[in-house]
Amino acid sequence: MKNEDEEGLVLEYLKDLIFYDEGFVYGEDCDYSYEDIFSIKYSATAIKNSVASTTYETYLCLHMSDGFQIKIDQERSFFGINEKKKAEAVMRASAIFHEVTFTNRMERYEKQLKTKSFVSWGQYQFAEKGEFFKNYELLFNLRDKDVKKSLDVFSFQVSKKSKSLKESFFNFWKGHEAIDISIDRDCFLYFMKNYLGLTWKDEVVKEKKKPRRSEFFEAVIILGAKVCKADGRVDAVEIKTFKTYFGIDEKSFPGSEDIFRRAATSVEGIQEPAQKIYALFEGQQEPLEHIIIGLIQIAAADGVITNEERQIIENVCRVFQFPSYEIERLFLLFESIRQEKKGASNSNFSYQTRTQYLKILGLGANAKHDEVKVAYKELVRKHHPDILLAQGIPIERIKDSEEILKTINAAYNWLSNDANNKKRAAS
């Protein structure tokens, strides 16, 4: 639910919707818990009206456990201005809702499977052994070799091959079915993969998340405390930066102050919490990078990053298995973000600046512009808010990805301008 001290995540073109770590607000200060979302219906269409005109329509409806429905409406404007972006905003909201509620929704389907021996999608029922029903009448078994199965964006098509002309006529109405899976499509794919062994190329199937909030918070608190202590004293501004960046305080995580106080008595003992975080994220680099950026911000909160603070952060990076050039890239990334906030700019084309920007993109000094383009696109994809959310980054921290993306964009734009200037000079 909404925490009065918590700054929520607002998507562009969806100003009435605010995401928090435990719940969301939509409309006139009506807040809801993610746990109360029973199912999610989402669909989208793009209708081409003419050569230069396309109409985008999205539908997102949250079915709550008490029977109430919350429809998230796409913003409208005259002459279809920014209509595509407004449709994409609803798509992003759908992705967030699907991600944070997936485990709870899937567990409801599994509970239904356990108690009734089938799960339902509309008027259709699926059993664990492959039996396929319509209004509880058995049609056929999905595992039969003569049953054809195909997946569209929002529907699941099944048909059974006919062995005779008579059966072909019979199957015209009984052997061809299109199941609407716009409700809980992610759960449908999970059920098909994990219970019937059916998968489709290019379809990503979610996995249920393990409970790890407490483990993550405790490990991050310990690392933050060690960084605060590294220069010999724990500064109030460092504590404030820690709470702001990671969104952890006594209200959001009872007992956090005691954990922090005990951890801040020494700088020893970063190995165990760092290894725990690495294991929780299974080595996924992007969320680990966000943690390192947070630790660097804490170290720099009092105006300077000391050698002792840098050493602790570098040791955490090594536990995360970041190579030396990646560690340097993260410190450069942070410094660029800080300079951007100060309003500093690098207008002169210098070799030193070019080298720094290449390092921010993870490239060496001799990288060609084609390599720059590839590295840039990959970093933008990895730091997309939806990807980070899927990897377990708390919702309120996704806002920090925007600062990282700004810096990545600035590096790419600078390098692109540099390349264009060299081309003009050579021609």
Short mmCIF file of C-alpha atoms in Angstrom, two decimals:
data_model
loop_
_atom_site.label_atom_id
_atom_site.label_comp_id
_atom_site.label_asym_id
_atom_site.label_seq_id
_atom_site.Cartn_x
_atom_site.Cartn_y
_atom_site.Cartn_z
CA MET A 1 0.00 0.00 0.00
CA LYS A 2 1.00 3.66 -0.24
CA ASN A 3 3.72 4.85 2.11
CA GLU A 4 3.43 8.58 2.87
CA ASP A 5 7.23 8.97 2.83
CA GLU A 6 7.71 6.99 -0.38
CA GLU A 7 8.07 8.67 -3.75
CA GLY A 8 6.18 6.66 -6.32
CA LEU A 9 6.84 5.91 -9.98
CA VAL A 10 4.75 7.88 -12.48
CA LEU A 11 4.74 6.97 -16.17
CA GLU A 12 4.64 9.70 -18.80
CA TYR A 13 1.12 10.04 -20.23
CA LEU A 14 -0.41 8.21 -17.26
CA LYS A 15 -0.34 10.88 -14.57
CA ASP A 16 -3.28 9.42 -12.59
CA LEU A 17 -1.40 6.16 -11.96
CA ILE A 18 1.37 5.99 -9.34
CA PHE A 19 3.28 2.80 -8.54
CA TYR A 20 4.67 2.13 -5.07
CA ASP A 21 6.60 -0.83 -3.75
CA GLU A 22 3.60 -2.56 -2.11
CA GLY A 23 0.68 -1.05 -4.03
CA PHE A 24 -0.52 1.65 -6.38
CA VAL A 25 -2.75 4.72 -6.57
CA TYR A 26 -5.14 5.38 -9.44
CA GLY A 27 -7.52 8.28 -9.71
CA GLU A 28 -8.50 10.44 -6.79
CA ASP A 29 -6.14 9.09 -4.13
CA CYS A 30 -7.66 5.58 -4.17
CA ASP A 31 -4.84 3.22 -3.24
CA TYR A 32 -4.76 -0.53 -3.77
CA SER A 33 -2.49 -3.43 -2.84
CA TYR A 34 -0.88 -5.58 -5.55
CA GLU A 35 -1.93 -8.64 -3.55
CA ASP A 36 -5.59 -7.74 -4.21
CA ILE A 37 -5.19 -8.06 -8.00
CA PHE A 38 -6.89 -11.32 -8.94
CA SER A 39 -6.31 -11.25 -12.71
CA ILE A 40 -5.21 -8.83 -15.45
CA LYS A 41 -6.75 -8.33 -18.88
CA TYR A 42 -4.64 -6.52 -21.46
CA SER A 43 -5.03 -6.18 -25.22
CA ALA A 44 -3.74 -3.76 -27.87
CA THR A 45 -4.41 -3.04 -31.52
CA ALA A 46 -2.93 -0.74 -34.15
CA ILE A 47 -5.27 0.12 -37.02
CA LYS A 48 -3.71 1.75 -40.09
CA ASN A 49 -6.16 4.33 -41.41
CA SER A 50 -4.01 5.74 -44.19
CA VAL A 51 -0.40 6.03 -45.29
CA ALA A 52 0.39 8.50 -42.49
CA SER A 53 -2.32 7.73 -39.94
CA THR A 54 -2.56 4.87 -37.43
CA THR A 55 -4.99 4.52 -34.53
CA TYR A 56 -3.69 2.83 -31.39
CA GLU A 57 -6.09 1.21 -28.95
CA THR A 58 -5.16 -0.37 -25.62
CA TYR A 59 -7.26 -2.05 -22.97
CA LEU A 60 -5.98 -2.69 -19.45
CA CYS A 61 -8.33 -3.89 -16.73
CA LEU A 62 -7.39 -5.12 -13.26
CA HIS A 63 -9.84 -7.64 -11.78
CA MET A 64 -9.61 -7.33 -8.00
CA SER A 65 -10.22 -10.15 -5.50
CA ASP A 66 -13.39 -8.45 -4.21
CA GLY A 67 -14.93 -8.44 -7.70
CA PHE A 68 -14.16 -4.76 -8.37
CA GLN A 69 -12.62 -3.85 -11.73
CA ILE A 70 -10.13 -1.03 -12.33
CA LYS A 71 -9.76 0.07 -15.93
CA ILE A 72 -6.58 2.00 -16.73
CA ASP A 73 -7.59 4.31 -19.57
CA GLN A 74 -5.33 5.46 -22.37
CA GLU A 75 -5.07 9.24 -22.42
CA ARG A 76 -6.73 10.91 -25.39
CA SER A 77 -5.93 14.09 -27.28
CA PHE A 78 -7.13 16.02 -30.28
CA PHE A 79 -5.89 14.89 -33.71
CA GLY A 80 -4.20 11.81 -32.19
CA ILE A 81 -1.16 13.74 -30.94
CA ASN A 82 1.31 11.40 -29.21
CA GLU A 83 -1.28 8.62 -29.44
CA LYS A 84 1.36 5.93 -29.94
CA LYS A 85 3.29 7.08 -26.88
CA LYS A 86 0.10 7.12 -24.83
CA ALA A 87 -0.68 3.56 -25.92
CA GLU A 88 2.88 2.54 -25.03
CA ALA A 89 2.40 4.05 -21.56
CA VAL A 90 -0.54 1.70 -20.96
CA MET A 91 1.59 -1.17 -22.29
CA ARG A 92 4.35 -0.30 -19.80
CA ALA A 93 1.82 -0.08 -16.97
CA SER A 94 0.52 -3.51 -17.99
CA ALA A 95 4.07 -4.92 -17.95
CA ILE A 96 4.64 -3.59 -14.43
CA PHE A 97 1.35 -4.97 -13.10
CA HIS A 98 1.98 -8.34 -14.74
CA GLU A 99 5.49 -8.54 -13.32
CA VAL A 100 4.85 -7.57 -9.70
CA THR A 101 1.69 -9.72 -9.38
CA PHE A 102 2.71 -12.76 -11.43
CA THR A 103 3.63 -15.06 -8.54
CA ASN A 104 0.40 -14.39 -6.65
CA ARG A 105 -1.79 -14.83 -9.73
CA MET A 106 -0.02 -18.02 -10.81
CA GLU A 107 -0.36 -19.49 -7.33
CA ARG A 108 -4.12 -18.98 -7.56
CA TYR A 109 -4.21 -20.98 -10.79
CA GLU A 110 -2.10 -23.71 -9.19
CA LYS A 111 -4.46 -23.78 -6.21
CA GLN A 112 -7.37 -24.23 -8.62
CA LEU A 113 -5.47 -27.01 -10.38
CA LYS A 114 -4.84 -28.77 -7.07
CA THR A 115 -8.45 -28.56 -5.82
CA LYS A 116 -10.34 -29.01 -9.12
CA SER A 117 -7.76 -30.83 -11.31
CA PHE A 118 -8.03 -28.15 -14.01
CA VAL A 119 -7.50 -24.43 -14.64
CA SER A 120 -9.96 -22.20 -16.50
CA TRP A 121 -9.53 -19.52 -19.15
CA GLY A 122 -13.00 -18.22 -19.88
CA GLN A 123 -15.23 -21.09 -20.99
CA TYR A 124 -12.25 -23.41 -21.52
CA GLN A 125 -10.61 -25.77 -19.03
CA PHE A 126 -7.16 -27.38 -19.14
CA ALA A 127 -6.12 -30.41 -17.09
CA GLU A 128 -2.57 -31.30 -16.10
CA LYS A 129 -2.58 -34.46 -18.24
CA GLY A 130 -3.52 -32.47 -21.33
CA GLU A 131 -7.31 -32.88 -21.43
CA PHE A 132 -8.94 -29.87 -23.08
CA PHE A 133 -12.56 -28.98 -22.20
CA LYS A 134 -15.12 -26.45 -23.38
CA ASN A 135 -17.79 -25.66 -20.80
CA TYR A 136 -16.60 -28.79 -18.99
CA GLU A 137 -17.20 -31.01 -22.04
CA LEU A 138 -14.11 -32.93 -23.15
CA LEU A 139 -12.97 -32.01 -26.67
CA PHE A 140 -9.63 -33.80 -26.98
CA ASN A 141 -6.17 -34.11 -25.43
CA LEU A 142 -3.66 -31.42 -26.31
CA ARG A 143 -0.85 -33.96 -26.19
CA ASP A 144 -2.31 -36.03 -29.03
CA LYS A 145 -0.14 -35.99 -32.14
CA ASP A 146 -3.02 -35.00 -34.42
CA VAL A 147 -3.74 -31.85 -32.41
CA LYS A 148 -2.28 -28.67 -33.87
CA LYS A 149 -1.48 -25.81 -31.48
CA SER A 150 -0.51 -22.24 -32.35
CA LEU A 151 -0.11 -19.04 -30.37
CA ASP A 152 -1.17 -15.55 -31.42
CA VAL A 153 -0.64 -12.35 -29.47
CA PHE A 154 -3.86 -12.69 -27.47
CA SER A 155 -5.28 -16.08 -28.47
CA PHE A 156 -4.38 -19.76 -28.39
CA GLN A 157 -5.49 -21.71 -31.47
CA VAL A 158 -6.07 -25.46 -31.35
CA SER A 159 -7.41 -27.81 -33.99
CA LYS A 160 -7.58 -31.54 -34.46
CA LYS A 161 -6.81 -33.19 -37.78
CA SER A 162 -9.71 -35.12 -39.29
CA LYS A 163 -9.35 -38.78 -40.24
CA SER A 164 -12.45 -38.92 -42.43
CA LEU A 165 -14.86 -36.68 -44.31
CA LYS A 166 -17.52 -37.30 -41.69
CA GLU A 167 -15.15 -36.41 -38.87
CA SER A 168 -14.00 -33.35 -40.81
CA PHE A 169 -17.57 -32.02 -40.86
CA PHE A 170 -17.95 -32.83 -37.15
CA ASN A 171 -14.69 -31.09 -36.28
CA PHE A 172 -15.74 -27.96 -38.15
CA TRP A 173 -17.54 -26.89 -35.00
CA LYS A 174 -15.87 -29.03 -32.36
CA GLY A 175 -12.29 -29.43 -33.54
CA HIS A 176 -11.28 -25.80 -34.06
CA GLU A 177 -11.11 -23.50 -31.06
CA ALA A 178 -9.63 -20.05 -30.39
CA ILE A 179 -9.07 -19.36 -26.70
CA ASP A 180 -8.85 -15.75 -25.56
CA ILE A 181 -5.71 -15.43 -23.41
CA SER A 182 -5.74 -11.65 -23.02
CA ILE A 183 -6.51 -12.40 -19.36
CA ASP A 184 -3.37 -13.54 -17.53
CA ARG A 185 -1.47 -14.42 -20.69
CA ASP A 186 1.74 -14.78 -18.68
CA CYS A 187 0.12 -17.37 -16.39
CA PHE A 188 -1.21 -19.25 -19.43
CA LEU A 189 2.30 -19.52 -20.92
CA TYR A 190 3.69 -20.66 -17.55
CA PHE A 191 1.01 -23.35 -17.25
CA MET A 192 1.59 -24.59 -20.79
CA LYS A 193 5.35 -24.82 -20.29
CA ASN A 194 5.54 -26.23 -16.77
CA TYR A 195 2.53 -28.57 -16.85
CA LEU A 196 2.07 -29.54 -20.51
CA GLY A 197 5.61 -29.01 -21.80
CA LEU A 198 4.46 -26.60 -24.56
CA THR A 199 6.65 -23.66 -25.55
CA TRP A 200 6.87 -21.28 -28.50
CA LYS A 201 9.87 -19.63 -30.08
CA ASP A 202 10.56 -16.04 -28.97
CA GLU A 203 8.04 -16.31 -26.13
CA VAL A 204 9.56 -15.48 -22.73
CA VAL A 205 7.93 -17.46 -19.94
CA LYS A 206 8.04 -15.86 -16.50
CA GLU A 207 9.18 -17.77 -13.45
CA LYS A 208 7.72 -17.38 -9.99
CA LYS A 209 9.84 -15.21 -7.74
CA LYS A 210 11.30 -16.54 -4.55
CA PRO A 211 10.53 -14.53 -1.39
CA ARG A 212 13.68 -12.45 -1.01
CA ARG A 213 12.70 -8.94 0.07
CA SER A 214 13.98 -9.34 3.66
CA GLU A 215 17.24 -10.97 2.56
CA PHE A 216 17.86 -8.25 -0.02
CA PHE A 217 17.08 -5.38 2.37
CA GLU A 218 19.27 -6.76 5.15
CA ALA A 219 22.25 -7.33 2.83
CA VAL A 220 21.93 -3.85 1.27
CA ILE A 221 21.68 -2.23 4.73
CA ILE A 222 24.92 -3.93 5.80
CA LEU A 223 26.78 -2.86 2.63
CA GLY A 224 25.47 0.70 2.94
CA ALA A 225 26.57 0.87 6.57
CA LYS A 226 30.07 -0.37 5.71
CA VAL A 227 30.46 2.32 3.03
CA CYS A 228 29.25 5.00 5.48
CA LYS A 229 31.82 3.81 8.04
CA ALA A 230 34.70 3.51 5.57
CA ASP A 231 36.00 7.08 6.05
CA GLY A 232 35.99 6.70 9.84
CA ARG A 233 32.68 8.34 10.69
CA VAL A 234 29.04 7.85 9.72
CA ASP A 235 27.76 11.15 8.32
CA ALA A 236 24.06 12.11 8.51
CA VAL A 237 24.03 13.09 4.83
CA GLU A 238 25.33 9.62 3.93
CA ILE A 239 22.53 7.97 5.93
CA LYS A 240 19.96 10.20 4.22
CA THR A 241 21.39 9.31 0.79
CA PHE A 242 21.20 5.61 1.66
CA LYS A 243 17.54 5.87 2.70
CA THR A 244 16.63 7.95 -0.33
CA TYR A 245 18.36 5.79 -2.92
CA PHE A 246 17.43 2.35 -1.62
CA GLY A 247 14.07 3.32 -0.10
CA ILE A 248 14.84 1.46 3.12
CA ASP A 249 14.03 2.87 6.55
CA GLU A 250 12.45 1.73 9.82
CA LYS A 251 8.94 2.16 8.42
CA SER A 252 9.49 0.18 5.21
CA PHE A 253 11.65 -2.48 6.91
CA PRO A 254 11.27 -2.71 10.72
CA GLY A 255 14.59 -3.42 12.43
CA SER A 256 16.63 -1.71 9.70
CA GLU A 257 18.09 0.88 12.08
CA ASP A 258 19.41 -1.81 14.43
CA ILE A 259 20.94 -3.76 11.51
CA PHE A 260 22.56 -0.57 10.21
CA ARG A 261 23.91 0.41 13.64
CA ARG A 262 25.51 -3.00 14.24
CA ALA A 263 26.99 -3.15 10.71
CA ALA A 264 28.45 0.36 11.03
CA THR A 265 30.69 -0.60 13.97
CA SER A 266 33.39 -1.78 11.53
CA VAL A 267 34.28 -1.97 7.84
CA GLU A 268 34.84 -5.73 7.97
CA GLY A 269 32.36 -8.28 6.69
CA ILE A 270 31.26 -7.14 3.21
CA GLN A 271 31.85 -10.57 1.62
CA GLU A 272 28.80 -12.38 2.98
CA PRO A 273 26.11 -9.72 2.24
CA ALA A 274 27.63 -9.08 -1.21
CA GLN A 275 27.56 -12.81 -2.02
CA LYS A 276 23.95 -13.01 -0.80
CA ILE A 277 22.90 -10.19 -3.16
CA TYR A 278 24.82 -11.77 -6.04
CA ALA A 279 23.01 -15.06 -5.43
CA LEU A 280 19.59 -13.38 -5.13
CA PHE A 281 19.97 -11.77 -8.54
CA GLU A 282 21.69 -14.86 -9.96
CA GLY A 283 24.48 -12.74 -11.38
CA GLN A 284 22.20 -10.47 -13.47
CA GLN A 285 24.42 -7.48 -14.15
CA GLU A 286 21.95 -4.59 -14.44
CA PRO A 287 20.37 -4.75 -10.95
CA LEU A 288 23.85 -5.29 -9.47
CA GLU A 289 25.04 -2.17 -11.30
CA HIS A 290 22.20 -0.17 -9.72
CA ILE A 291 23.32 -1.31 -6.28
CA ILE A 292 26.91 -0.24 -6.98
CA ILE A 293 25.74 3.17 -8.26
CA GLY A 294 23.80 3.55 -4.99
CA LEU A 295 26.88 2.72 -2.92
CA ILE A 296 28.95 5.23 -4.90
CA GLN A 297 26.28 7.90 -4.26
CA ILE A 298 26.50 7.20 -0.52
CA ALA A 299 30.29 7.51 -0.60
CA ALA A 300 30.09 10.81 -2.50
CA ALA A 301 27.28 12.28 -0.36
CA ASP A 302 29.69 14.24 1.89
CA GLY A 303 31.47 15.74 -1.11
CA VAL A 304 34.37 13.35 -1.70
CA ILE A 305 34.92 9.64 -2.30
CA THR A 306 37.85 8.56 -0.11
CA ASN A 307 40.27 5.79 -1.03
CA GLU A 308 38.80 3.67 1.78
CA GLU A 309 35.27 4.09 0.44
CA ARG A 310 36.36 3.31 -3.09
CA GLN A 311 38.20 0.20 -1.88
CA ILE A 312 35.07 -1.22 -0.20
CA ILE A 313 32.95 -0.56 -3.29
CA GLU A 314 35.56 -2.15 -5.54
CA ASN A 315 35.62 -5.21 -3.26
CA VAL A 316 31.82 -5.51 -3.59
CA CYS A 317 32.23 -5.22 -7.38
CA ARG A 318 34.69 -8.11 -7.34
CA VAL A 319 32.20 -10.27 -5.40
CA PHE A 320 29.69 -9.35 -8.13
CA GLN A 321 32.36 -10.59 -10.58
CA PHE A 322 32.72 -7.24 -12.34
CA PRO A 323 36.04 -6.95 -14.24
CA SER A 324 38.31 -3.96 -13.66
CA TYR A 325 37.14 -2.04 -16.75
CA GLU A 326 33.51 -2.47 -15.61
CA ILE A 327 34.33 -1.06 -12.16
CA GLU A 328 35.96 1.97 -13.79
CA ARG A 329 32.93 2.36 -16.08
CA LEU A 330 30.54 2.50 -13.10
CA PHE A 331 32.56 5.21 -11.35
CA LEU A 332 32.70 7.20 -14.61
CA LEU A 333 28.96 6.68 -15.09
CA PHE A 334 28.27 8.08 -11.64
CA GLU A 335 30.61 11.04 -12.18
CA SER A 336 28.86 11.84 -15.47
CA ILE A 337 25.46 11.74 -13.75
CA ARG A 338 26.77 14.09 -11.05
CA GLN A 339 28.21 16.52 -13.60
CA GLU A 340 24.94 16.42 -15.57
CA LYS A 341 23.00 17.38 -12.44
CA LYS A 342 25.41 20.25 -11.84
CA GLY A 343 24.76 21.48 -15.36
CA ALA A 344 28.33 20.91 -16.53
CA SER A 345 28.90 20.06 -20.18
CA ASN A 346 31.71 18.93 -22.40
CA SER A 347 31.37 20.99 -25.54
CA ASN A 348 34.99 20.69 -26.68
CA PHE A 349 35.92 17.55 -28.58
CA SER A 350 38.87 16.20 -26.62
CA TYR A 351 40.53 12.79 -26.73
CA GLN A 352 40.18 12.49 -22.97
CA THR A 353 36.41 13.09 -23.10
CA ARG A 354 35.99 10.68 -26.03
CA THR A 355 37.83 7.98 -24.10
CA GLN A 356 35.65 8.53 -21.03
CA TYR A 357 32.43 8.35 -23.03
CA LEU A 358 33.61 5.16 -24.73
CA LYS A 359 34.32 3.66 -21.31
CA ILE A 360 30.79 4.58 -20.16
CA LEU A 361 29.52 2.44 -23.06
CA GLY A 362 31.96 -0.31 -22.08
CA LEU A 363 34.26 0.19 -25.06
CA GLY A 364 37.97 0.70 -25.57
CA ALA A 365 39.65 3.84 -26.88
CA ASN A 366 39.93 2.50 -30.46
CA ALA A 367 36.29 1.45 -30.85
CA LYS A 368 34.66 2.29 -34.21
CA HIS A 369 31.29 4.02 -34.47
CA ASP A 370 29.53 0.82 -35.57
CA GLU A 371 30.66 -0.75 -32.28
CA VAL A 372 29.39 2.36 -30.45
CA LYS A 373 25.92 1.90 -31.98
CA VAL A 374 25.76 -1.77 -30.98
CA ALA A 375 26.96 -1.11 -27.41
CA TYR A 376 24.53 1.81 -27.03
CA LYS A 377 21.49 -0.20 -28.15
CA GLU A 378 22.39 -3.08 -25.84
CA LEU A 379 22.82 -0.79 -22.81
CA VAL A 380 19.52 0.98 -23.50
CA ARG A 381 17.78 -2.38 -23.72
CA LYS A 382 19.35 -3.66 -20.49
CA HIS A 383 18.51 -0.52 -18.53
CA HIS A 384 14.91 -0.32 -19.74
CA PRO A 385 12.63 0.01 -16.66
CA ASP A 386 10.56 -3.06 -17.60
CA ILE A 387 13.69 -5.24 -17.81
CA LEU A 388 14.93 -4.01 -14.42
CA LEU A 389 11.55 -4.61 -12.83
CA ALA A 390 11.54 -8.17 -14.13
CA GLN A 391 14.97 -8.67 -12.56
CA GLY A 392 13.77 -7.66 -9.11
CA ILE A 393 14.65 -3.97 -8.77
CA PRO A 394 12.09 -2.33 -6.42
CA ILE A 395 9.59 -0.11 -8.24
CA GLU A 396 10.64 3.14 -6.57
CA ARG A 397 14.25 2.54 -7.65
CA ILE A 398 13.36 2.20 -11.32
CA LYS A 399 13.37 6.01 -11.49
CA ASP A 400 17.16 5.86 -11.08
CA SER A 401 17.41 4.01 -14.38
CA GLU A 402 16.27 7.20 -16.09
CA GLU A 403 19.41 9.01 -14.84
CA ILE A 404 21.60 6.18 -16.11
CA LEU A 405 19.81 6.19 -19.47
CA LYS A 406 20.28 9.96 -19.75
CA THR A 407 24.02 9.51 -19.26
CA ILE A 408 24.20 6.66 -21.76
CA ASN A 409 22.28 8.81 -24.27
CA ALA A 410 24.60 11.77 -23.62
CA ALA A 411 27.67 9.58 -24.23
CA TYR A 412 26.20 8.22 -27.46
CA ASN A 413 25.13 11.65 -28.74
CA TRP A 414 28.57 13.12 -27.98
CA LEU A 415 30.32 10.24 -29.78
CA SER A 416 27.92 10.49 -32.74
CA ASN A 417 28.59 14.23 -33.08
CA ASP A 418 32.31 13.55 -32.83
CA ALA A 419 32.11 10.94 -35.60
CA ASN A 420 30.07 13.26 -37.83
CA ASN A 421 32.53 16.12 -37.31
CA LYS A 422 35.43 13.88 -38.32
CA LYS A 423 33.58 12.78 -41.45
CA ARG A 424 32.94 16.39 -42.47
CA ALA A 425 36.55 17.31 -41.77
CA ALA A 426 37.79 14.43 -43.93
CA SER A 427 35.51 15.24 -46.90
#
